[in-house]
XYZ file of C-alpha atoms in Angstrom:
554
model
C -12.255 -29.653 0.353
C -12.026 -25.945 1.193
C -14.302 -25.923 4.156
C -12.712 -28.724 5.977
C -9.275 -26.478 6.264
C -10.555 -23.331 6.747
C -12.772 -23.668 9.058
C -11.931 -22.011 12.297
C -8.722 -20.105 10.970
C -8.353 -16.552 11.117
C -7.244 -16.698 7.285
C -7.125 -18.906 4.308
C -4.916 -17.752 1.317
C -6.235 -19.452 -2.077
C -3.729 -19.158 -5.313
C -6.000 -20.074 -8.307
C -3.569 -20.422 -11.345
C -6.844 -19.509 -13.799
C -9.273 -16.873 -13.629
C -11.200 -17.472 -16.512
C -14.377 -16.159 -15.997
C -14.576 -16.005 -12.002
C -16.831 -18.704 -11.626
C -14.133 -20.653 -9.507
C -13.762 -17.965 -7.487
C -17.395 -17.080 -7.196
C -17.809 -20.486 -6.249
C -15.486 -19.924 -3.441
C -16.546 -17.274 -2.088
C -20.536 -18.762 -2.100
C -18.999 -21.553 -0.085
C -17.222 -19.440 2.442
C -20.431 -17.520 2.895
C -22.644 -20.781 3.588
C -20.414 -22.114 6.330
C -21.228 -21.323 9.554
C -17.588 -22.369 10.590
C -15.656 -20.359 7.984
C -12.572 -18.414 8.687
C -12.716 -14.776 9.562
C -11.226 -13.792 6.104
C -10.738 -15.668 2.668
C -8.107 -13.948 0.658
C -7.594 -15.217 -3.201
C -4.944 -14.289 -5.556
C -5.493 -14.897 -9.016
C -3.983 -15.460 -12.185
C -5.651 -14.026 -16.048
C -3.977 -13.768 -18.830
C -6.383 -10.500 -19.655
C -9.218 -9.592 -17.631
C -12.311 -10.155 -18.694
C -15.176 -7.657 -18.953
C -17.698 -7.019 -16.133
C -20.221 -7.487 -18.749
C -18.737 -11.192 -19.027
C -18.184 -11.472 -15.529
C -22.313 -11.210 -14.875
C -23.375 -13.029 -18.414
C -21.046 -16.099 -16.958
C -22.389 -16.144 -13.420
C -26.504 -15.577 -14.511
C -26.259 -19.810 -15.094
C -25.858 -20.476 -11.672
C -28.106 -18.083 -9.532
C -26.508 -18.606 -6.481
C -23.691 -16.587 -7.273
C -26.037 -13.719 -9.017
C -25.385 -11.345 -5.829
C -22.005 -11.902 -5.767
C -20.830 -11.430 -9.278
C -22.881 -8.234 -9.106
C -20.937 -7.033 -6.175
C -17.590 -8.039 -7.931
C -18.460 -6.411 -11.319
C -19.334 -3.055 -8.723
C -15.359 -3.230 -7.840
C -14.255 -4.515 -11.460
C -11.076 -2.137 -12.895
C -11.816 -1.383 -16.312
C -9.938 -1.251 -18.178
C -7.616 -3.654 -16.382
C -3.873 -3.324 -17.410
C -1.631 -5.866 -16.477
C -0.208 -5.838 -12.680
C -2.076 -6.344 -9.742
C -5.325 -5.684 -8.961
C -6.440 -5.689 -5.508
C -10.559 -5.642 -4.798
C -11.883 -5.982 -1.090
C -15.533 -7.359 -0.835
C -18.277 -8.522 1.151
C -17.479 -5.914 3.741
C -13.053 -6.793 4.159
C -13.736 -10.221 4.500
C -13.025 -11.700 1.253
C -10.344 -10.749 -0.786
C -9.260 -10.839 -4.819
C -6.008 -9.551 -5.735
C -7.014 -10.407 -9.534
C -2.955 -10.600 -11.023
C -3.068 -10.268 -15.115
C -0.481 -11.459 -16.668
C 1.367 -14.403 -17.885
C 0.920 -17.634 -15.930
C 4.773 -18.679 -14.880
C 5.950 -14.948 -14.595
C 3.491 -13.787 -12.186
C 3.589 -17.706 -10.373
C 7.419 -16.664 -9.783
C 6.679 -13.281 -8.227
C 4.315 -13.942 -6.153
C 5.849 -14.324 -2.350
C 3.038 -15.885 -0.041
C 2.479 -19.392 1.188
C -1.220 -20.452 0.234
C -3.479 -23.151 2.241
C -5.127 -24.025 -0.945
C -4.289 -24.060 -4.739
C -6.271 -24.543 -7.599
C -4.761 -26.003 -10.859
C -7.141 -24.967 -14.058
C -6.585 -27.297 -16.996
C -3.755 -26.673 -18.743
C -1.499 -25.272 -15.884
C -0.050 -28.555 -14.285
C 3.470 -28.699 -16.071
C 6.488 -29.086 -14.320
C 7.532 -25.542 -14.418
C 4.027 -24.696 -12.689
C 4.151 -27.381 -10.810
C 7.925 -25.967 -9.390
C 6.138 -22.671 -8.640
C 3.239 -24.190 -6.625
C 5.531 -25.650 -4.544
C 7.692 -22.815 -3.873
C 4.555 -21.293 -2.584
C 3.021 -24.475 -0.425
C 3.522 -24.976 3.322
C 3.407 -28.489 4.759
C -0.660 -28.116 5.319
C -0.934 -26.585 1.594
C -3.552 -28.679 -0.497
C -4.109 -28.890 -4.422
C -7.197 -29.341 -6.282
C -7.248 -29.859 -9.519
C -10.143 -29.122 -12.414
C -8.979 -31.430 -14.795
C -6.460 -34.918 -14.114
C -5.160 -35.790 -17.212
C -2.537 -38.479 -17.995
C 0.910 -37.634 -16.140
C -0.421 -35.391 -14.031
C -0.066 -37.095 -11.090
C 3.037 -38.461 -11.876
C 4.569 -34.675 -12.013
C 2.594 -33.888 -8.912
C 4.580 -36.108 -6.921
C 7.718 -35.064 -8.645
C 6.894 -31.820 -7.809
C 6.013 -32.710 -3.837
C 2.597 -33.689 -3.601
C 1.088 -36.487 -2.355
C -2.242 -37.390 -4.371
C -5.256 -37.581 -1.837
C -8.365 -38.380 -3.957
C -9.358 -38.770 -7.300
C -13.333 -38.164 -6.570
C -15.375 -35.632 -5.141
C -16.067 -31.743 -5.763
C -12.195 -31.426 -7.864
C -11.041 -34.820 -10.380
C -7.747 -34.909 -8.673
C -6.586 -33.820 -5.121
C -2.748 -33.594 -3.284
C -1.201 -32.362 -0.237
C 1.742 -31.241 0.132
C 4.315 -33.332 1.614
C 7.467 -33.773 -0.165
C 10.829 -35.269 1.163
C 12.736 -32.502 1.672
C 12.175 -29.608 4.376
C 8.956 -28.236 3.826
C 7.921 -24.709 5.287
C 5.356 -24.579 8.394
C 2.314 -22.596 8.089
C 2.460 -19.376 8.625
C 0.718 -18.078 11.296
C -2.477 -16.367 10.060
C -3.817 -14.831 13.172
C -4.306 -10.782 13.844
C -1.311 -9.877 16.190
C -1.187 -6.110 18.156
C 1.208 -3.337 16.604
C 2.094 -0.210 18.082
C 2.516 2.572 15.393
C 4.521 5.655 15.890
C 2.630 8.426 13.971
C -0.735 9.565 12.711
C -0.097 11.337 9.339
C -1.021 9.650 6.424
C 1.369 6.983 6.462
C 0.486 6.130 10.363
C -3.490 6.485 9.617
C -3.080 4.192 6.539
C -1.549 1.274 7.790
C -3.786 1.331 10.911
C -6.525 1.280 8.241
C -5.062 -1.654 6.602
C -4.140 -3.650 9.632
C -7.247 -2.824 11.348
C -9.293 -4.152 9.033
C -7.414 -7.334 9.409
C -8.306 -7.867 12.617
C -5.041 -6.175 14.068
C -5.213 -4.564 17.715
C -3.421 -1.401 17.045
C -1.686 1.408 19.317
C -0.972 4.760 17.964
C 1.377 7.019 19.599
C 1.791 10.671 18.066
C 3.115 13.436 19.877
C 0.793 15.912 18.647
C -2.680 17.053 20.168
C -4.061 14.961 17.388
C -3.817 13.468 13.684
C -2.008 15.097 11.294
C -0.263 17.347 12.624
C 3.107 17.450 10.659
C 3.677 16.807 7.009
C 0.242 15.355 6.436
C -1.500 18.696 8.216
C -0.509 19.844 4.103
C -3.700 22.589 3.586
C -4.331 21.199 0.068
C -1.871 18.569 -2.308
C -2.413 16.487 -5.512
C -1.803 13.163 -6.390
C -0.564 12.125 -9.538
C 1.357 9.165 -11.417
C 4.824 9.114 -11.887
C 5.291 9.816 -15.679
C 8.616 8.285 -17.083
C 9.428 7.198 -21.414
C 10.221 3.501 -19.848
C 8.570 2.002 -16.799
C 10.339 2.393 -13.224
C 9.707 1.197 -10.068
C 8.736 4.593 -8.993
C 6.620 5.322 -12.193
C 4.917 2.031 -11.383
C 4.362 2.453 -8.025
C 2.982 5.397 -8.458
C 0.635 4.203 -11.251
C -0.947 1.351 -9.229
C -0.748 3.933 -6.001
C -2.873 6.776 -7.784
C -5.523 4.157 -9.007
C -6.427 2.698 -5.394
C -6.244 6.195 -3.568
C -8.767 7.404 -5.991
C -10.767 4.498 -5.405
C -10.394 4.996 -1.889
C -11.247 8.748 -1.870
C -14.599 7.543 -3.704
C -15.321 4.575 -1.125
C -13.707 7.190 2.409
C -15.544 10.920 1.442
C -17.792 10.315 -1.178
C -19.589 13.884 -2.591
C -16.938 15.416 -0.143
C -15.235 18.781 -0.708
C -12.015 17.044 0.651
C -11.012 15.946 -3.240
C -11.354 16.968 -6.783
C -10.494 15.098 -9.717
C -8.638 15.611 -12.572
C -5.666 18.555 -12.987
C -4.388 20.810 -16.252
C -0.213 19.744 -16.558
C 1.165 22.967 -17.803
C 4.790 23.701 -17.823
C 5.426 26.365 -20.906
C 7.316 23.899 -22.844
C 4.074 21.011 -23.963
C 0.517 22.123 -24.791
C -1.453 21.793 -21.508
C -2.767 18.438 -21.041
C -5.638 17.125 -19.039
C -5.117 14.268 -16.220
C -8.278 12.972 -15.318
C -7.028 10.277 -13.020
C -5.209 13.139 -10.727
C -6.494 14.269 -7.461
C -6.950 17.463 -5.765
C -7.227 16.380 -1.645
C -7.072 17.775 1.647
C -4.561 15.176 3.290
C -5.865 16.256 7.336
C -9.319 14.926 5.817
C -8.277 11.711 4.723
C -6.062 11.047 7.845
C -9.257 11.414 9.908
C -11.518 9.364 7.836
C -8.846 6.447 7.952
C -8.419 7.035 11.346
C -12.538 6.717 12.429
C -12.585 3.482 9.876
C -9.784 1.952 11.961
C -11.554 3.089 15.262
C -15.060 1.592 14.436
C -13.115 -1.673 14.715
C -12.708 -0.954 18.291
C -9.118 -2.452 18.078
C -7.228 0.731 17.985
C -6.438 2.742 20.659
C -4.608 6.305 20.255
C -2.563 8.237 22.503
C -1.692 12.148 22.195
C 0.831 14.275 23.166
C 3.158 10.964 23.360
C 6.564 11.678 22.371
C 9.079 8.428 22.038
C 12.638 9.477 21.595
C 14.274 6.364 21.792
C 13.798 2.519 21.547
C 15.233 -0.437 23.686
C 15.927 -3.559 23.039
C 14.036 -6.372 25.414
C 14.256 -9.824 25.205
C 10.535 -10.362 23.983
C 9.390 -6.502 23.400
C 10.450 -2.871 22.755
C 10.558 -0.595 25.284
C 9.412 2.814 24.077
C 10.792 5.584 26.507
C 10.214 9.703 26.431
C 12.346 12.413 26.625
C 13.436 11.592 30.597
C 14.201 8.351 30.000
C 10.703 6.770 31.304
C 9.346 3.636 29.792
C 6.095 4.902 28.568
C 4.980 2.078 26.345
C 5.619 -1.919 25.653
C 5.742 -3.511 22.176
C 6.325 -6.421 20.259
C 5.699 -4.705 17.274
C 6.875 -1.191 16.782
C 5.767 0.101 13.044
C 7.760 3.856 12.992
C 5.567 5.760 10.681
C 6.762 8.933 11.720
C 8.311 10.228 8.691
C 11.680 12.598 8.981
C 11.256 12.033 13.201
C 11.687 8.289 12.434
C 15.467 9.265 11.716
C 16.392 9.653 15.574
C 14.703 6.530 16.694
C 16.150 4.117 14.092
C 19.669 5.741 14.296
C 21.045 3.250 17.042
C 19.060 0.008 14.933
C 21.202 0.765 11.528
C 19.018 3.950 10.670
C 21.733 5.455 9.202
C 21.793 2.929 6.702
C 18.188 3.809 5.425
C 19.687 7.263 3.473
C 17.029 9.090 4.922
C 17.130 12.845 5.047
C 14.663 15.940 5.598
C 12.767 18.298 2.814
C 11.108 21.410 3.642
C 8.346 22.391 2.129
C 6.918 26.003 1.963
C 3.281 26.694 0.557
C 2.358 30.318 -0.033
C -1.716 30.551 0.410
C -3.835 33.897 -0.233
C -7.549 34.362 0.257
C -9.544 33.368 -2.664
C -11.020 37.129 -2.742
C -7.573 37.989 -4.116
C -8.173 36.247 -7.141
C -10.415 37.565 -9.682
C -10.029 34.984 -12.508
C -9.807 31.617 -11.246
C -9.278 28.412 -13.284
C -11.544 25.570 -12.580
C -8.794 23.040 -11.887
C -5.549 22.479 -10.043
C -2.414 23.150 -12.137
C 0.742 20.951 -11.852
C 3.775 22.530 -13.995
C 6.691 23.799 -12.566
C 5.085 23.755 -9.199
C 1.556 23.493 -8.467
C -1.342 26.252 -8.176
C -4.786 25.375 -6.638
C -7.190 27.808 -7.226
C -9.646 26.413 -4.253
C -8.641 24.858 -1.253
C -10.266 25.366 2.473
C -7.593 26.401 5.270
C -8.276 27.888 8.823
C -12.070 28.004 8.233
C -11.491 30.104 4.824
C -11.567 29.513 1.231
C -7.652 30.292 -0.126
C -5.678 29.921 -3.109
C -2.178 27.972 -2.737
C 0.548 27.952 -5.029
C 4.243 25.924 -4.132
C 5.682 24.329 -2.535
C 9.411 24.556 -1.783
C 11.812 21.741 -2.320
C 14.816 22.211 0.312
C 16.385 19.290 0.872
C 18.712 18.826 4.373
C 16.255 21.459 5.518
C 14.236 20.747 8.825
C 12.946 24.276 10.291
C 9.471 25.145 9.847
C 9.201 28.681 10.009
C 7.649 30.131 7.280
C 10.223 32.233 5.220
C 9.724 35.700 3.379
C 12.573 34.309 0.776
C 10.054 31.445 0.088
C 7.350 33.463 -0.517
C 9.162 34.972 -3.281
C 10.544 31.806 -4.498
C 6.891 30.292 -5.046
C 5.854 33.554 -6.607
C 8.868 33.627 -9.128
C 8.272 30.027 -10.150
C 4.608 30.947 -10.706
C 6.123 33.770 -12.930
C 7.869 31.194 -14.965
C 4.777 29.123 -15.684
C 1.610 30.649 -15.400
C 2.765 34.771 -15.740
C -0.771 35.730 -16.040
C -1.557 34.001 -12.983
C 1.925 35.475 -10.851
C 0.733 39.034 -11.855
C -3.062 39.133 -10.844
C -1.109 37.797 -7.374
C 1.006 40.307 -7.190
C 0.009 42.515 -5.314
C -0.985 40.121 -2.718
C 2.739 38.800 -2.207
C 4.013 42.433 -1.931
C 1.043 43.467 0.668
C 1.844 40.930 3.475
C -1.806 39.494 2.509
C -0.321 35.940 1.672
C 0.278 33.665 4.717
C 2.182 30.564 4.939
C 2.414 26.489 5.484
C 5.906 24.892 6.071
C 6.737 21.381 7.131
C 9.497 18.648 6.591
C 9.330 15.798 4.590
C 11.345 12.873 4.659
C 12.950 11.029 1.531
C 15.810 8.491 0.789
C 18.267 8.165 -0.956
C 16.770 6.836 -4.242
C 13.910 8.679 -3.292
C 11.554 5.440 -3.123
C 9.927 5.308 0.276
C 10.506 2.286 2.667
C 8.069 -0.242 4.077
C 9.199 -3.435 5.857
C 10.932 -4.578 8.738
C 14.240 -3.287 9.836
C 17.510 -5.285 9.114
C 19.557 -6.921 11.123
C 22.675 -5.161 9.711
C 25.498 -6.655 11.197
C 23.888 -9.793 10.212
C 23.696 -9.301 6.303
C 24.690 -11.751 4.025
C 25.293 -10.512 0.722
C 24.853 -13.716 -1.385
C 21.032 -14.017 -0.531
C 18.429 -11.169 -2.000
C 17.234 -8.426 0.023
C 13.790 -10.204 0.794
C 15.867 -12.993 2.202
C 18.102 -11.095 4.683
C 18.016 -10.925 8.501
C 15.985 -8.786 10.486
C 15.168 -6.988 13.862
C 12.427 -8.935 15.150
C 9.369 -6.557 15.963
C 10.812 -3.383 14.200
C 9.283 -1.972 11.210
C 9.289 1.489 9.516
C 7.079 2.764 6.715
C 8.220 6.395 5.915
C 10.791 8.429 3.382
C 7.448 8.858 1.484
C 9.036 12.558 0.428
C 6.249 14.502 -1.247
C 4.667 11.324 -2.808
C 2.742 10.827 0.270
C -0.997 10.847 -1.174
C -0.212 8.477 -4.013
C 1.634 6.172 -2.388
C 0.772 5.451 1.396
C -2.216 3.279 0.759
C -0.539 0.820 -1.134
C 2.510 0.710 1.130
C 0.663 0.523 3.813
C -0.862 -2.868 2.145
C 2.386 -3.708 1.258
C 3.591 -3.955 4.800
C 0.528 -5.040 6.205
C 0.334 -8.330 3.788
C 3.791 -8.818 5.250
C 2.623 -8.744 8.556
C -0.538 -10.582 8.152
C 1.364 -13.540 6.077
C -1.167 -12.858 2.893
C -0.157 -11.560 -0.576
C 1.580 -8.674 -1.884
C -0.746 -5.863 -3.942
C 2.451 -5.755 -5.838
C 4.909 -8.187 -7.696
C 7.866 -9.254 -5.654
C 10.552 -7.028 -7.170
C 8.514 -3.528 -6.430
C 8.372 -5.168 -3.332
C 11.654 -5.105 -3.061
C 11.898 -2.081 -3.776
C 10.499 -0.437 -0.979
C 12.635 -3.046 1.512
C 14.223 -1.038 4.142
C 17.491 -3.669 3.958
C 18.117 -2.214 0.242
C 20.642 0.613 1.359
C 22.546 -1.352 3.551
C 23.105 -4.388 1.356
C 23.944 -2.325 -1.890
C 26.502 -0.824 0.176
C 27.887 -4.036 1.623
C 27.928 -5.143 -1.793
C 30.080 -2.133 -2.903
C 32.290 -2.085 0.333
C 32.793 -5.769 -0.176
């Protein structure tokens, strides 16, 4: 059934309501492989009450020894433990997708947000509830196969929708969806072009992520090269969000830290860009271990990300290109510099240019985003300054890293400032001090060996600007259509700016969390499903400032 609708598409999205032990998705993906007219990518999300083992995983697929190779390669990419949430696992190169979802069957059916071309029913999961749910997510080409037909269950398939197609071949039972009422078109599935204002981590990550869609991608900076503000950080860690009840920041962060680690692994491996694992010390708790933290050199990443996205030979970059202002065009954006010239045409604008997004998106309801500007001030010394050095990063009340590389050297860093409203960059004596007294309240052993080097003029600084919001989660989406909001409908639901999109206010969360909102926007753009539930989501929609306040203001 599967090969007959995917074949020549760009994408097919599969929604498989049980996991079990993978063989229906191993299946899948064995199929897609033999057909010489498959799509370009095969994306499957999929539903498991708990995860099985990769131990299981292979002992299930050795029956059937065409799928040997590829339950080997999936057990290779297998998170283990595997909490519940969303796991997302790219294989056989990009092409094939599993965003394995663990949970409950009818809570994670209601927050997923994608329309699939194909859904398989396991036995067991064809009740009217479900049934609701799969329809939510069909389009008027969606198909059902089912493992299992038992009494009824056609009945509540066309109750639900569907019109029953066969009762014979590779699945028992068969439908398509075509119900009475307005149903959805298919979305459209193939790559577009975006143009994407930045290249600091943010900028780099999403042209990863699209690129590897099949995007054709334009980067503008107005730098010499990559990472040149913010993300030009000389060393920084990346950590999860540690709160006594679960937030949408502490859970972002969570499911953020685990795929940039994986990432680092996959992007530098045996590279002196990262080190895991950091001492949490803060004079109050007894110093505890975080093995899942990372030490990384952000300029490192950014370039890796950057080459990935290039080998594609879809993206195309473009220094010392300044755009101070957008302009609205009937079918495109006109991107124009500081005289006034048009210098570039888009009909896709992604501003990933973190606190220098602010001016751009000022005119398009910017205001609205609560965005505002952090400095940040690192104090580095040369590593010959410091005669007993701990083996690991240490996160407290601040952070000291006793190794990091900067300017060709090996230095020490310890920081970094927190100023909100602040946007110079010149490093400041008065910070200095401030990094050293913090230090003092933390790790005084450490503050007094440095001493000297503080009150010599030996220690040399890094300062930059961050951007955060308001509720300090960072933003990923497209742009609202402000004076269009309707506050009875949820933010997913509310109008937009066609072909304007911003993924910034990361603030200093930037490491942990623009991979996954860079997949979180991408998936948006590319029409395939979140890496995340529906309300975190949410959470990161740009149209979330300006409807809570047109809620308030009435």
């Amino acid at each position: 059934m599967l090969q007959a609708i995917w074949q020549g598409q760009p994408l097919h999205v599969v929604a498989d309501t049980g996991f079990g032990q993978g063989l229906n998705f191993l299946h899948t993906w064995r199929n897609w492989r033999d057909d010489p007219a498959r799509c370009d990518r095969l994306h499957c999300a999929a539903i498991t009450p708990q995860a099985p083992s990769s131990t299981a995983l292979l002992a299930s697929a050795s029956a059937h020894p065409g799928l040997v190779e590829l339950a080997v390669e999936l057990a290779s990419h297998w998170p283990e433990p595997a909490p519940p949430g969303f796991h997302v696992l790219p294989l056989d190169g990009g092409r094939v997708t599993l965003t394995l979802c663990v949970g409950e069957l009818l809570p994670v059916l209601r927050s997923w947000r994608f329309l699939a071309d194909t859904v398989w029913l396991t036995n067991g999961s064809g009740t009217p509830d479900v049934l609701r749910a799969v329809a939510r997510l069909s389009h008027q080409q969606t198909r059902v196969a089912c493992d299992a037909a038992p009494d009824g269950l056609p009945d509540a398939l066309q109750d639900a929708g569907f019109t029953i197609t066969s009762t014979t071949g590779h699945a028992p039972l068969t439908a398509r969806y075509a119900p009475r009422w307005p149903a959805p078109e298919a979305p459209p599935r193939a790559p577009g072009h975006a143009t994407v204002l930045g290249a600091g981590l943010a900028g780099a990550a999403l042209c990863r992520a699209l690129g590897r869609r099949g995007w054709a991608l334009t980067l503008l900076d107005q730098g010499s090269g990559p990472a040149q503000g913010a993300s030009g950080l000389p060393v920084g860690l990346l950590a999860p969000h540690q709160t006594a009840k679960p937030t949408a920041m502490s859970q972002l962060t969570d499911i953020g830290a685990r795929g940039m680690k994986r990432e680092l692994a996959r992007l530098l491996p045996d590279s002196q860009a990262w080190q895991a694992g950091l001492m949490r010390m803060d004079g109050t708790q007894p110093p505890e271990w975080l093995p899942d933290a990372v030490q990384v050199t952000p300029a490192a990443l950014v370039q890796a990300w950057l080459e990935e996205a290039r080998s594609t030979g879809q993206l195309t970059t473009a220094w010392h290109s300044p755009v101070t202002s957008l302009q609205r065009q009937p079918q495109h954006w006109a991107l124009t510099d500081g005289v006034g010239r048009t210098t570039h045409e888009a009909s896709m604008v992604v501003l990933a240019s973190a606190w220098g997004s602010q001016a751009l998106l000022a005119p398009w309801g910017g205001d609205a985003l609560a965005l505002s500007p952090v400095r940040g001030q690192l104090s580095l010394g040369l590593a010959s300054d410091l005669m007993e050095r701990p083996e690991h990063a240490i996160n407290g009340a601040g952070v000291f890293v006793p190794r990091c590389h900067w300017q060709g050297q090996g230095h020490w860093a310890v920081g970094a400032t927190y100023e909100r409203g602040q946007s110079t960059v010149e490093v400041r004596a008065a910070n200095h001090q401030a990094n050293l007294a913090a230090l003092q309240g933390w790790l005084p052993a450490l503050a007094d060996q440095l001493r000297p080097a503080f009150q010599t003029g030996r220690v040399t600084g890094w300062a930059q600007i961050r951007c955060a919001t308001g509720d300090r989660l960072p933003i990923a989406g497209a742009l609202p259509d402000v004076a269009a909001l309707q506050t009875h409908r949820p933010v997913h639901q509310q109008p937009r700016l066609g072909g304007l999109h911003a993924l910034t206010g990361l603030g200093s969360r930037g490491l942990t969390l623009s991979l996954l909102c860079a997949e979180v926007l991408a998936a948006r753009l590319a029409h395939e499903p979140l890496p995340v539930p529906a309300e975190l989501a949410d959470a990161l929609d740009p149209a979330r400032f300006a409807l809570r306040q047109r809620r308030r203001t009435g």
